[in-house]
PDB file of C-alpha atoms and ligand atoms in Angstrom:
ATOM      1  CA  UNK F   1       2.629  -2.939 -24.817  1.00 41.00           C
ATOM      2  CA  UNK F   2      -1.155  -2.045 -25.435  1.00 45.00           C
ATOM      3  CA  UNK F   3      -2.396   0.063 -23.293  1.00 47.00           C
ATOM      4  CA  UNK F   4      -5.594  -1.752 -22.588  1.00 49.00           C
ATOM      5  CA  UNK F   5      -3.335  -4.100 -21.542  1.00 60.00           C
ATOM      6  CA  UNK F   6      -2.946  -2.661 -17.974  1.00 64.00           C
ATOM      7  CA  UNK F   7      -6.679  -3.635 -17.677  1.00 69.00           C
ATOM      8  CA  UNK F   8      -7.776  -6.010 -15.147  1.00 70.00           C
ATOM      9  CA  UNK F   9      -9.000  -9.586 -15.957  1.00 72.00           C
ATOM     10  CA  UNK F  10     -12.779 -10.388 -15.063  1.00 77.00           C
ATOM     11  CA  UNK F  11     -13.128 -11.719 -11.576  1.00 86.00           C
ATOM     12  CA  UNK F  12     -13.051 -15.566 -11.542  1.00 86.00           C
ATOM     13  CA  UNK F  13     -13.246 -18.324  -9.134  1.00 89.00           C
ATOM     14  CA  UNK F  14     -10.187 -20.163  -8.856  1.00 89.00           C
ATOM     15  CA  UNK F  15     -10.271 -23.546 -10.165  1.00 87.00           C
ATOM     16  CA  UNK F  16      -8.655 -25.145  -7.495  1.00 90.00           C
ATOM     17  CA  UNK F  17     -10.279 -23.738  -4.693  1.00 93.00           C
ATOM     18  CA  UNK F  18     -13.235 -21.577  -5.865  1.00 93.00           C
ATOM     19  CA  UNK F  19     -11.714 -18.482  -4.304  1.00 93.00           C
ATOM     20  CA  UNK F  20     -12.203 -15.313  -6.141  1.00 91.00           C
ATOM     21  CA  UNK F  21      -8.974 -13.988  -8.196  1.00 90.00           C
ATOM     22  CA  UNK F  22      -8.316 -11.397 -10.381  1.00 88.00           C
ATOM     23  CA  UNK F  23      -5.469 -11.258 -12.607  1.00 87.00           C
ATOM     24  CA  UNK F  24      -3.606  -7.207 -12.138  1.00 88.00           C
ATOM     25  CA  UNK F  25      -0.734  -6.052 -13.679  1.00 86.00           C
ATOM     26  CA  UNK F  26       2.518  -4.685 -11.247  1.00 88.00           C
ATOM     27  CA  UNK F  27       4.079  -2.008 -12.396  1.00 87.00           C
ATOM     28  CA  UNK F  28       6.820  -3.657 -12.955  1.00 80.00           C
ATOM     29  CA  UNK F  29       5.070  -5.220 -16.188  1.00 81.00           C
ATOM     30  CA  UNK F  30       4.601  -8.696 -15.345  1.00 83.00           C
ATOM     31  CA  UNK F  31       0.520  -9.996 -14.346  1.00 85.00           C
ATOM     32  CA  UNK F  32      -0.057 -11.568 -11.162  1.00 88.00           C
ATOM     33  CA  UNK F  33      -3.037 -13.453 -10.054  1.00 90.00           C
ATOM     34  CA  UNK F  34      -4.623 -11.312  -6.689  1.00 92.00           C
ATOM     35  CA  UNK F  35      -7.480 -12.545  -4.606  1.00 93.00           C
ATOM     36  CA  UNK F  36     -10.390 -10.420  -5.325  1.00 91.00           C
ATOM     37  CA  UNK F  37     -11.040  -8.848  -1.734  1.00 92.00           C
ATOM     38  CA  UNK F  38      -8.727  -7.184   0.707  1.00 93.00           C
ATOM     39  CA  UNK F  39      -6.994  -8.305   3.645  1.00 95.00           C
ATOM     40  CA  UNK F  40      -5.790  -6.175   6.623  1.00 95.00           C
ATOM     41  CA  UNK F  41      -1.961  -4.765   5.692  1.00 92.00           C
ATOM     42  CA  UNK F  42      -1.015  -5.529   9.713  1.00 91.00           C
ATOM     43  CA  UNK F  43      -1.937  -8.929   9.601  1.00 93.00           C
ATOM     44  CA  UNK F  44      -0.484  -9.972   6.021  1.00 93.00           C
ATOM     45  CA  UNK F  45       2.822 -11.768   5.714  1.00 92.00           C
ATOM     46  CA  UNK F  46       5.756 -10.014   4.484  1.00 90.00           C
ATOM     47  CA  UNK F  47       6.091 -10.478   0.679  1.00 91.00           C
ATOM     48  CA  UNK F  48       2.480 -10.564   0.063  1.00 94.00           C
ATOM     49  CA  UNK F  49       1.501  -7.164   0.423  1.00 94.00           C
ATOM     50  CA  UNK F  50       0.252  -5.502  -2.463  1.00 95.00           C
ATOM     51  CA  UNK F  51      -1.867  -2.127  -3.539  1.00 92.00           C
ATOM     52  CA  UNK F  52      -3.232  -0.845  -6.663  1.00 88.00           C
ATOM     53  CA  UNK F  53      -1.457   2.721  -7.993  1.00 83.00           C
ATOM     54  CA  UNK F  54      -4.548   5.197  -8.013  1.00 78.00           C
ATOM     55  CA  UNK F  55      -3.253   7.053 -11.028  1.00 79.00           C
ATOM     56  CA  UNK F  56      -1.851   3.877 -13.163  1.00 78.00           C
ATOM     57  CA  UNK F  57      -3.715   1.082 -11.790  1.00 80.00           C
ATOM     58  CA  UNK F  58      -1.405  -0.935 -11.544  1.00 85.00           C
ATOM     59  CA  UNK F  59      -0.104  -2.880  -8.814  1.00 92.00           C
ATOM     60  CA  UNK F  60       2.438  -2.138  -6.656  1.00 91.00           C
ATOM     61  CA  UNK F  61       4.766  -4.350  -3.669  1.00 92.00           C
ATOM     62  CA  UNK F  62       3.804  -2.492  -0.470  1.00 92.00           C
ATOM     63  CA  UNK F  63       7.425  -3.612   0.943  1.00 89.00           C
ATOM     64  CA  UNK F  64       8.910  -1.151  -1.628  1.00 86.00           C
ATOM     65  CA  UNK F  65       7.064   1.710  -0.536  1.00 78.00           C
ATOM     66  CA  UNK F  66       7.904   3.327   3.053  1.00 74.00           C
ATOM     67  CA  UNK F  67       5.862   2.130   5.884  1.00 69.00           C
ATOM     68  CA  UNK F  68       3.878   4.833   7.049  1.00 73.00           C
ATOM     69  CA  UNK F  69       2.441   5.406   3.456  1.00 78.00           C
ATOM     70  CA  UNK F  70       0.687   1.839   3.294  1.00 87.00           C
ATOM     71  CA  UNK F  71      -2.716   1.510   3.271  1.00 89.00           C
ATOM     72  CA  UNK F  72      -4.607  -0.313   6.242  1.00 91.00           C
ATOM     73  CA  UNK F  73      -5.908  -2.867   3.695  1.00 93.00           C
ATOM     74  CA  UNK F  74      -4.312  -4.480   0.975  1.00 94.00           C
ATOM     75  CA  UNK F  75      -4.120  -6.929  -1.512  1.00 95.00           C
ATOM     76  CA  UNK F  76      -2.421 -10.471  -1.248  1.00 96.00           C
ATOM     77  CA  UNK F  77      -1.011 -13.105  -4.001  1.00 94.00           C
ATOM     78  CA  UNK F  78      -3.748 -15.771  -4.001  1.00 93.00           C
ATOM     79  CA  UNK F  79      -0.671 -18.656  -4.440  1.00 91.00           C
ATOM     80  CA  UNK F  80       0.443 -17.655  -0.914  1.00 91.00           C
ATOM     81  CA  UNK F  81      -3.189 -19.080  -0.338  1.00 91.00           C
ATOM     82  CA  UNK F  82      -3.805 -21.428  -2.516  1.00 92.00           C
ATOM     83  CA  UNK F  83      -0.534 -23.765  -3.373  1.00 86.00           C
ATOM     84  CA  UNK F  84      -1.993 -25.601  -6.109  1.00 85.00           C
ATOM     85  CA  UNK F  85      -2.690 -22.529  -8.311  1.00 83.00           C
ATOM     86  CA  UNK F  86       0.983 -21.900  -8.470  1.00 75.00           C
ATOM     87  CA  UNK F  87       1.857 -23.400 -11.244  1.00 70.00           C
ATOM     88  CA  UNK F  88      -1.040 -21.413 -13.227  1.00 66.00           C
ATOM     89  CA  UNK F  89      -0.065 -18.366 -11.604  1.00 58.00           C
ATOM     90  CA  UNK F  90       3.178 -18.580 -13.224  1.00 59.00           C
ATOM     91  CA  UNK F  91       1.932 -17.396 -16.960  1.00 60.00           C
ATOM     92  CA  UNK F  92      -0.564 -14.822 -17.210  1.00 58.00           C
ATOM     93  CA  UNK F  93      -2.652 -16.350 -19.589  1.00 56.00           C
ATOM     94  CA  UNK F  94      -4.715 -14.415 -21.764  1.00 53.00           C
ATOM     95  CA  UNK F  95      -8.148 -14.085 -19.585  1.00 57.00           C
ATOM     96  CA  UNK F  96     -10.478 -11.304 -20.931  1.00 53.00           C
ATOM     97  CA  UNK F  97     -10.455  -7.934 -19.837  1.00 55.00           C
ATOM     98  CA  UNK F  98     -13.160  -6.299 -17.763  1.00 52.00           C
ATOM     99  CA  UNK F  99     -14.778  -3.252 -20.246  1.00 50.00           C
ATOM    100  CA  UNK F 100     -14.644  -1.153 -17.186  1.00 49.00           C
ATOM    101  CA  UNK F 101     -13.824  -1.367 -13.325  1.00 48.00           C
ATOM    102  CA  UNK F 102     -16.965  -2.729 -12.615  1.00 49.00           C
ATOM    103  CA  UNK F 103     -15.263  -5.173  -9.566  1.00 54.00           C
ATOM    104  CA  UNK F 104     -13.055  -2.852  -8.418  1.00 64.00           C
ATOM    105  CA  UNK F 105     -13.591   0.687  -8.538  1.00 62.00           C
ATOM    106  CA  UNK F 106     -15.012   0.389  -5.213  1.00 64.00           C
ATOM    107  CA  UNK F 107     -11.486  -1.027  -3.921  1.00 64.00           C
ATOM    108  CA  UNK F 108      -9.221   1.496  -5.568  1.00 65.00           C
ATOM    109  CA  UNK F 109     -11.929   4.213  -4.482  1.00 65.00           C
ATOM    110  CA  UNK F 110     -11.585   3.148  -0.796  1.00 66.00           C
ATOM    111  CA  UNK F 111      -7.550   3.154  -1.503  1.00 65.00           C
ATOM    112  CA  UNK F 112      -7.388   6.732  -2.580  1.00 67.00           C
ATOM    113  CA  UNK F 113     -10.016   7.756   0.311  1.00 68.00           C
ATOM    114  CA  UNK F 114      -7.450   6.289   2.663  1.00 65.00           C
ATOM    115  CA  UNK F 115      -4.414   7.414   1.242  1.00 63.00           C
ATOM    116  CA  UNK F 116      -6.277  11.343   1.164  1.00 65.00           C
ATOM    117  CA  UNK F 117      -7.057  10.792   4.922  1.00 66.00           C
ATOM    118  CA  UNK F 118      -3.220   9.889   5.947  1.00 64.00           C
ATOM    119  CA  UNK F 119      -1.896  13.091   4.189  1.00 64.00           C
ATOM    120  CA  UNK F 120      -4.440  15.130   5.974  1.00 64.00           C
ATOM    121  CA  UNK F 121      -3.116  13.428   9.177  1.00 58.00           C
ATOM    122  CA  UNK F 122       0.119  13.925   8.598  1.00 52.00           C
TER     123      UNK F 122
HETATM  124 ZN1   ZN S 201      -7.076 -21.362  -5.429  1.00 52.25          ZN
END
């Protein structure tokens, strides 16, 4: 695959409820359409907790990774939100590609600040 691949699709309103998304790729290869903002880890259900790999930048299922490591905010499937995009979340269609991290740079920055802070804690 290309790499430029791996980059993340613009930020767009949903079309069925106007909500912000953002397609990301997990790093298990496959796209998956995000909500564009970040929810608190606590509060999220199981199965719909997600973070972005500083190094990669590619998503990754917070239920794979060991507790204490995750991240006090994190990312959520927007389906889980929104039932009628389902069926569109399904294929990754071919959106285009942000130039650079323009949306969220800011997100993955505050992701690595807080992953820093836990390893000084610990
Ligand atoms: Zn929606």
């Amino acid at each position: 695959m290309d790499q430029a691949d791996s980059r993340p699709s613009v930020v767009a309103p949903c079309k069925h409820c106007g909500t912000d998304t953002v397609w990301l790729q997990m790093a298990y290869g496959d796209w998956r359409l995000f909500e564009a903002r970040m929810y608190p880890t606590e509060e999220s259900a199981a199965g719909n907790r997600f973070a972005i790999r500083r190094i990669t930048r590619q998503v990754i299922d917070l239920e794979d990774e060991h507790e204490a490591r995750w991240p006090a905010k994190c990312l959520q499937l927007h389906r889980f939100h929104c039932p009628a995009s389902h069926d569109d979340s399904l294929f990754h269609q071919r959106r285009p590609r942000q130039p650079h991290d323009i949306d969220l740079e800011d997100m993955w920055r505050r992701l690595a600040e807080r992953k820093q802070s836990q390893r000084r804690a610990g």
